[in-house]
Amino acid sequence: MKFVVFAFLGTSIPALVACGNTEAGGGDTEAIGQATQAFQRITRRDAGPPLTFSLFSFTSTVSKSGKYADGDVRLDSVTRGDETWSQDNLQKVEWAKILVDNGVDSTNGGHNLASGRGISSDLDGWEDDGPATVTPTSEDLAESLGNFDLTSIVVTRENVGTASVELRFREPSTTFFFWERGDTTSPTGANSDTLVEALDGRGRTIASHKLLRTEYSATGISVTTWNGAFKLPSTPDGALPVLGSVGLSLEIPVSRLRLTSTQQAAGGTQDNGPDYKVVASDPEHSPGRR
């Protein structure tokens, strides 16, 4: 069976645009815009026969301070079947790197990637969160994902272009929990698609799955988002965005994921700008272990 590891292999990618630091941790490092051939090369590495991601559903237990209706939404645990992972059994994203972000937002500034958080998160203090900015560095995205606040997310806008981010966890895991922010009109809560790739220690793709908006389950969890340029909802009586959730598991543990979305002109791929959060189980709490 032939295996295609990336959605846009074999196509031309527009010249990439520099828009921030590449290393979580900051500093004047090389710009994230890298040559098209270099990006195609890292997505074509072949580590042998591909592994397979398996999808599963889970439920999320959350809490709020009650101080602000549009503040933090803290993830307390997730449950799959008869097994529950508390915060102590979960890993937050430790490191992030923007690989490609070549869309251009001429209205709000920046490209497609942004760091978002709850509208009143900075006042709430119920849970740590990342910044609100439409010109994020890799470190900003790591801070957005490196907490248990489900309002603190990576936001992807919908200008034509590709947005690709590599994420790393401290320890390899076989189990990953995803949330995608959609709207109340979506039956699953999610309204965007994301290509998820598992990478080995050398950065080669060993498993790949296009996570579709139809594969999420509705959580009933409402969130708000301030991304440094505009707020969702933007009016007090606006319908709150909601979250969809889905899990991905793998036969062998990995500590690196690459998440990519593509927005093309009408008639092309329309991933619709995924706004996501992801955590992993710790190595001692993979399914079937206590």
Tab-separated table of C-alpha atoms in Angstrom:
chain	number	residue	atom	x	y	z
A	1	MET	CA	0.000	0.000	0.000
A	2	LYS	CA	1.378	3.400	-0.928
A	3	PHE	CA	1.512	5.965	1.855
A	4	VAL	CA	1.353	9.719	1.316
A	5	VAL	CA	2.849	11.464	4.295
A	6	PHE	CA	1.804	15.019	3.523
A	7	ALA	CA	-1.264	16.571	2.006
A	8	PHE	CA	0.543	18.879	-0.398
A	9	LEU	CA	3.519	16.794	-1.518
A	10	GLY	CA	4.314	17.234	-5.153
A	11	THR	CA	2.701	20.651	-5.325
A	12	SER	CA	4.440	23.971	-5.406
A	13	ILE	CA	4.496	25.955	-2.171
A	14	PRO	CA	4.671	29.758	-2.329
A	15	ALA	CA	7.809	31.459	-1.076
A	16	LEU	CA	7.772	31.224	2.684
A	17	VAL	CA	7.497	34.342	4.793
A	18	ALA	CA	9.664	35.064	7.805
A	19	CYS	CA	7.512	36.042	10.780
A	20	GLY	CA	9.168	35.166	14.076
A	21	ASN	CA	11.698	33.120	16.007
A	22	THR	CA	12.001	29.433	15.316
A	23	GLU	CA	12.933	28.173	18.760
A	24	ALA	CA	10.592	28.133	21.739
A	25	GLY	CA	12.635	30.009	24.282
A	26	GLY	CA	13.105	33.122	22.151
A	27	GLY	CA	16.325	34.740	21.078
A	28	ASP	CA	17.502	36.058	17.740
A	29	THR	CA	17.544	32.768	15.851
A	30	GLU	CA	16.927	32.146	12.169
A	31	ALA	CA	13.632	33.360	10.729
A	32	ILE	CA	10.939	30.727	10.369
A	33	GLY	CA	10.613	31.216	6.639
A	34	GLN	CA	12.738	28.467	5.117
A	35	ALA	CA	13.328	27.528	1.486
A	36	THR	CA	10.520	25.632	-0.232
A	37	GLN	CA	12.790	22.717	-1.099
A	38	ALA	CA	13.933	22.395	2.499
A	39	PHE	CA	10.356	22.190	3.755
A	40	GLN	CA	9.416	19.623	1.126
A	41	ARG	CA	12.455	17.562	2.096
A	42	ILE	CA	11.534	17.279	5.789
A	43	THR	CA	7.989	16.227	4.921
A	44	ARG	CA	9.191	13.469	2.575
A	45	ARG	CA	11.492	11.595	4.911
A	46	ASP	CA	10.607	7.936	4.967
A	47	ALA	CA	11.089	5.955	8.181
A	48	GLY	CA	9.826	2.678	6.714
A	49	PRO	CA	6.298	1.219	6.644
A	50	PRO	CA	3.863	3.682	8.218
A	51	LEU	CA	2.099	3.087	11.494
A	52	THR	CA	-1.583	3.825	11.949
A	53	PHE	CA	-3.298	6.332	14.196
A	54	SER	CA	-6.482	5.075	15.848
A	55	LEU	CA	-9.290	7.448	16.756
A	56	PHE	CA	-11.170	7.327	20.054
A	57	SER	CA	-13.667	9.480	21.886
A	58	PHE	CA	-13.357	10.818	25.408
A	59	THR	CA	-15.105	13.167	27.791
A	60	SER	CA	-13.616	16.288	29.378
A	61	THR	CA	-14.151	17.443	32.963
A	62	VAL	CA	-13.577	21.182	33.354
A	63	SER	CA	-14.060	23.903	35.954
A	64	LYS	CA	-14.318	27.699	36.002
A	65	SER	CA	-13.704	30.254	38.696
A	66	GLY	CA	-17.165	31.719	38.274
A	67	LYS	CA	-15.677	35.192	38.419
A	68	TYR	CA	-15.906	35.851	34.677
A	69	ALA	CA	-18.288	34.205	32.232
A	70	ASP	CA	-15.699	34.737	29.487
A	71	GLY	CA	-12.638	33.736	31.538
A	72	ASP	CA	-10.578	30.583	31.949
A	73	VAL	CA	-11.904	27.059	31.406
A	74	ARG	CA	-9.575	24.702	33.244
A	75	LEU	CA	-9.219	21.086	32.151
A	76	ASP	CA	-9.282	18.902	35.263
A	77	SER	CA	-9.393	15.413	33.726
A	78	VAL	CA	-10.296	13.351	30.677
A	79	THR	CA	-12.089	9.997	30.650
A	80	ARG	CA	-11.995	7.267	28.034
A	81	GLY	CA	-14.196	4.292	28.822
A	82	ASP	CA	-13.498	3.308	32.424
A	83	GLU	CA	-10.135	5.079	32.633
A	84	THR	CA	-9.611	8.657	33.794
A	85	TRP	CA	-6.509	10.811	33.427
A	86	SER	CA	-6.159	13.635	35.942
A	87	GLN	CA	-3.806	16.555	35.368
A	88	ASP	CA	-1.092	14.541	37.123
A	89	ASN	CA	-1.422	11.852	34.442
A	90	LEU	CA	-1.302	14.239	31.486
A	91	GLN	CA	1.511	16.025	29.690
A	92	LYS	CA	1.303	19.579	28.401
A	93	VAL	CA	3.157	20.671	25.273
A	94	GLU	CA	6.705	21.536	26.296
A	95	TRP	CA	8.131	22.989	23.065
A	96	ALA	CA	6.797	24.350	19.776
A	97	LYS	CA	8.336	25.461	16.511
A	98	ILE	CA	6.655	27.284	13.654
A	99	LEU	CA	7.737	25.511	10.466
A	100	VAL	CA	5.669	27.408	7.904
A	101	ASP	CA	3.256	30.329	8.166
A	102	ASN	CA	2.970	31.929	4.752
A	103	GLY	CA	-0.558	33.295	4.790
A	104	VAL	CA	-0.938	37.064	5.050
A	105	ASP	CA	-3.640	38.803	7.092
A	106	SER	CA	-3.742	42.292	5.628
A	107	THR	CA	-6.648	43.282	7.892
A	108	ASN	CA	-5.450	42.220	11.341
A	109	GLY	CA	-1.699	41.933	10.758
A	110	GLY	CA	0.615	38.953	10.858
A	111	HIS	CA	0.126	35.729	8.975
A	112	ASN	CA	-2.312	32.899	9.789
A	113	LEU	CA	-1.051	31.650	13.152
A	114	ALA	CA	-2.020	33.455	16.357
A	115	SER	CA	-1.998	32.794	20.094
A	116	GLY	CA	-5.417	33.077	21.712
A	117	ARG	CA	-6.827	32.990	25.232
A	118	GLY	CA	-10.118	33.628	26.993
A	119	ILE	CA	-11.351	37.206	26.765
A	120	SER	CA	-10.995	37.746	30.522
A	121	SER	CA	-8.256	35.186	31.126
A	122	ASP	CA	-5.769	37.823	32.237
A	123	LEU	CA	-8.240	38.956	34.916
A	124	ASP	CA	-9.473	35.531	35.920
A	125	GLY	CA	-6.299	33.832	37.153
A	126	TRP	CA	-8.055	30.484	37.393
A	127	GLU	CA	-5.466	28.782	35.217
A	128	ASP	CA	-2.198	29.734	33.537
A	129	ASP	CA	-2.475	30.679	29.877
A	130	GLY	CA	-0.440	32.005	27.004
A	131	PRO	CA	-0.427	35.405	25.297
A	132	ALA	CA	-2.947	36.975	22.942
A	133	THR	CA	-1.109	37.990	19.775
A	134	VAL	CA	-1.537	37.831	16.006
A	135	THR	CA	2.227	37.850	15.460
A	136	PRO	CA	3.307	34.910	17.628
A	137	THR	CA	6.778	33.482	17.970
A	138	SER	CA	7.303	29.771	18.464
A	139	GLU	CA	7.659	30.486	22.171
A	140	ASP	CA	4.240	32.173	22.212
A	141	LEU	CA	2.618	29.066	20.732
A	142	ALA	CA	4.419	26.863	23.251
A	143	GLU	CA	3.038	29.047	26.048
A	144	SER	CA	-0.471	28.872	24.570
A	145	LEU	CA	-0.391	25.068	24.599
A	146	GLY	CA	1.751	24.554	27.707
A	147	ASN	CA	-1.111	24.755	30.221
A	148	PHE	CA	-4.480	23.171	31.055
A	149	ASP	CA	-6.587	26.188	30.071
A	150	LEU	CA	-8.872	25.185	27.192
A	151	THR	CA	-9.284	28.838	26.215
A	152	SER	CA	-5.512	29.073	25.652
A	153	ILE	CA	-5.074	27.780	22.124
A	154	VAL	CA	-3.251	28.040	18.832
A	155	VAL	CA	-5.508	30.041	16.518
A	156	THR	CA	-5.234	29.615	12.745
A	157	ARG	CA	-6.808	32.251	10.518
A	158	GLU	CA	-8.169	31.456	7.062
A	159	ASN	CA	-6.076	33.394	4.576
A	160	VAL	CA	-4.675	31.429	1.645
A	161	GLY	CA	-1.511	29.658	2.773
A	162	THR	CA	-0.056	26.852	4.877
A	163	ALA	CA	0.412	26.836	8.658
A	164	SER	CA	2.585	24.069	10.103
A	165	VAL	CA	3.795	23.703	13.688
A	166	GLU	CA	5.900	21.006	15.360
A	167	LEU	CA	5.048	20.194	18.982
A	168	ARG	CA	7.065	18.230	21.509
A	169	PHE	CA	6.248	16.631	24.857
A	170	ARG	CA	8.722	15.844	27.609
A	171	GLU	CA	8.108	12.077	27.419
A	172	PRO	CA	6.988	9.867	24.513
A	173	SER	CA	3.311	8.915	24.591
A	174	THR	CA	0.920	6.689	22.681
A	175	THR	CA	-2.195	8.710	23.538
A	176	PHE	CA	-3.077	12.266	22.516
A	177	PHE	CA	-6.185	14.322	23.315
A	178	PHE	CA	-7.279	17.072	20.895
A	179	TRP	CA	-9.788	19.917	21.158
A	180	GLU	CA	-10.845	22.125	18.239
A	181	ARG	CA	-12.775	25.356	18.637
A	182	GLY	CA	-15.771	25.625	16.345
A	183	ASP	CA	-19.205	27.142	16.663
A	184	THR	CA	-22.706	26.284	17.772
A	185	THR	CA	-23.802	25.476	14.211
A	186	SER	CA	-21.432	22.516	13.990
A	187	PRO	CA	-22.917	19.207	15.213
A	188	THR	CA	-19.482	18.107	16.454
A	189	GLY	CA	-18.379	21.444	17.892
A	190	ALA	CA	-15.375	21.415	15.531
A	191	ASN	CA	-15.404	23.145	12.152
A	192	SER	CA	-11.862	22.680	10.818
A	193	ASP	CA	-9.478	19.950	9.642
A	194	THR	CA	-5.842	19.309	10.644
A	195	LEU	CA	-3.156	16.999	9.294
A	196	VAL	CA	-1.522	15.277	12.287
A	197	GLU	CA	1.833	13.548	11.815
A	198	ALA	CA	3.832	11.567	14.354
A	199	LEU	CA	7.590	12.085	14.038
A	200	ASP	CA	10.419	9.859	15.183
A	201	GLY	CA	13.568	11.122	16.882
A	202	ARG	CA	15.091	12.103	13.529
A	203	GLY	CA	12.050	14.065	12.439
A	204	ARG	CA	10.756	11.436	9.986
A	205	THR	CA	7.022	10.873	9.582
A	206	ILE	CA	5.991	7.478	10.968
A	207	ALA	CA	2.220	7.954	11.077
A	208	SER	CA	-0.200	10.427	9.535
A	209	HIS	CA	-3.903	11.150	9.828
A	210	LYS	CA	-6.007	13.982	8.414
A	211	LEU	CA	-8.177	14.807	11.401
A	212	LEU	CA	-11.521	15.867	9.951
A	213	ARG	CA	-14.060	18.136	11.592
A	214	THR	CA	-16.616	15.317	11.341
A	215	GLU	CA	-14.441	13.031	13.497
A	216	TYR	CA	-14.742	15.150	16.640
A	217	SER	CA	-17.407	14.719	19.314
A	218	ALA	CA	-19.300	17.665	20.756
A	219	THR	CA	-18.200	18.533	24.301
A	220	GLY	CA	-20.791	21.177	25.184
A	221	ILE	CA	-17.907	23.302	26.529
A	222	SER	CA	-18.152	26.975	25.588
A	223	VAL	CA	-15.064	29.187	25.353
A	224	THR	CA	-14.183	32.721	24.295
A	225	THR	CA	-11.042	33.887	22.531
A	226	TRP	CA	-9.014	37.095	22.417
A	227	ASN	CA	-6.175	36.774	19.906
A	228	GLY	CA	-4.684	40.238	20.066
A	229	ALA	CA	-6.702	41.689	17.184
A	230	PHE	CA	-10.328	40.620	17.630
A	231	LYS	CA	-12.458	38.747	20.128
A	232	LEU	CA	-14.829	35.804	19.684
A	233	PRO	CA	-17.581	36.457	20.404
A	234	SER	CA	-17.124	40.142	19.751
A	235	THR	CA	-20.429	41.181	21.341
A	236	PRO	CA	-21.783	40.342	24.813
A	237	ASP	CA	-24.833	38.576	23.385
A	238	GLY	CA	-22.889	36.703	20.697
A	239	ALA	CA	-23.078	32.915	20.599
A	240	LEU	CA	-20.046	31.455	22.370
A	241	PRO	CA	-17.681	29.233	20.363
A	242	VAL	CA	-17.736	25.599	21.481
A	243	LEU	CA	-15.180	22.795	21.563
A	244	GLY	CA	-15.111	19.454	19.827
A	245	SER	CA	-12.815	16.691	21.108
A	246	VAL	CA	-11.164	13.591	19.689
A	247	GLY	CA	-8.312	11.297	20.688
A	248	LEU	CA	-5.543	9.741	18.609
A	249	SER	CA	-3.538	6.715	19.723
A	250	LEU	CA	-0.499	5.054	18.211
A	251	GLU	CA	1.136	1.636	18.533
A	252	ILE	CA	4.464	3.051	19.698
A	253	PRO	CA	5.196	6.111	21.847
A	254	VAL	CA	6.360	9.371	20.253
A	255	SER	CA	7.167	12.777	21.708
A	256	ARG	CA	6.887	14.842	18.499
A	257	LEU	CA	3.820	15.796	16.457
A	258	ARG	CA	3.514	18.020	13.403
A	259	LEU	CA	0.171	19.790	12.877
A	260	THR	CA	-0.506	21.338	9.469
A	261	SER	CA	-3.445	23.073	7.841
A	262	THR	CA	-3.826	24.416	4.318
A	263	GLN	CA	-6.161	27.052	2.951
A	264	GLN	CA	-6.406	27.329	-0.810
A	265	ALA	CA	-8.547	29.427	-3.108
A	266	ALA	CA	-12.105	28.352	-3.865
A	267	GLY	CA	-12.134	24.822	-5.251
A	268	GLY	CA	-8.957	23.795	-3.411
A	269	THR	CA	-8.261	22.432	0.062
A	270	GLN	CA	-10.223	24.297	2.734
A	271	ASP	CA	-9.022	23.212	6.179
A	272	ASN	CA	-10.796	26.285	7.553
A	273	GLY	CA	-8.191	27.450	10.062
A	274	PRO	CA	-8.104	24.984	12.988
A	275	ASP	CA	-7.974	26.490	16.485
A	276	TYR	CA	-6.591	23.734	18.662
A	277	LYS	CA	-5.376	22.441	21.997
A	278	VAL	CA	-3.580	19.132	22.532
A	279	VAL	CA	-2.283	17.239	25.570
A	280	ALA	CA	-0.766	13.756	25.895
A	281	SER	CA	-0.958	10.999	28.464
A	282	ASP	CA	2.148	10.397	30.514
A	283	PRO	CA	4.109	7.178	29.812
A	284	GLU	CA	2.770	5.419	32.914
A	285	HIS	CA	-0.877	5.988	32.025
A	286	SER	CA	-1.308	4.586	28.572
A	287	PRO	CA	-4.596	2.690	28.022
A	288	GLY	CA	-4.850	-0.502	30.068
A	289	ARG	CA	-2.297	0.591	32.674
A	290	ARG	CA	-3.036	1.861	36.186
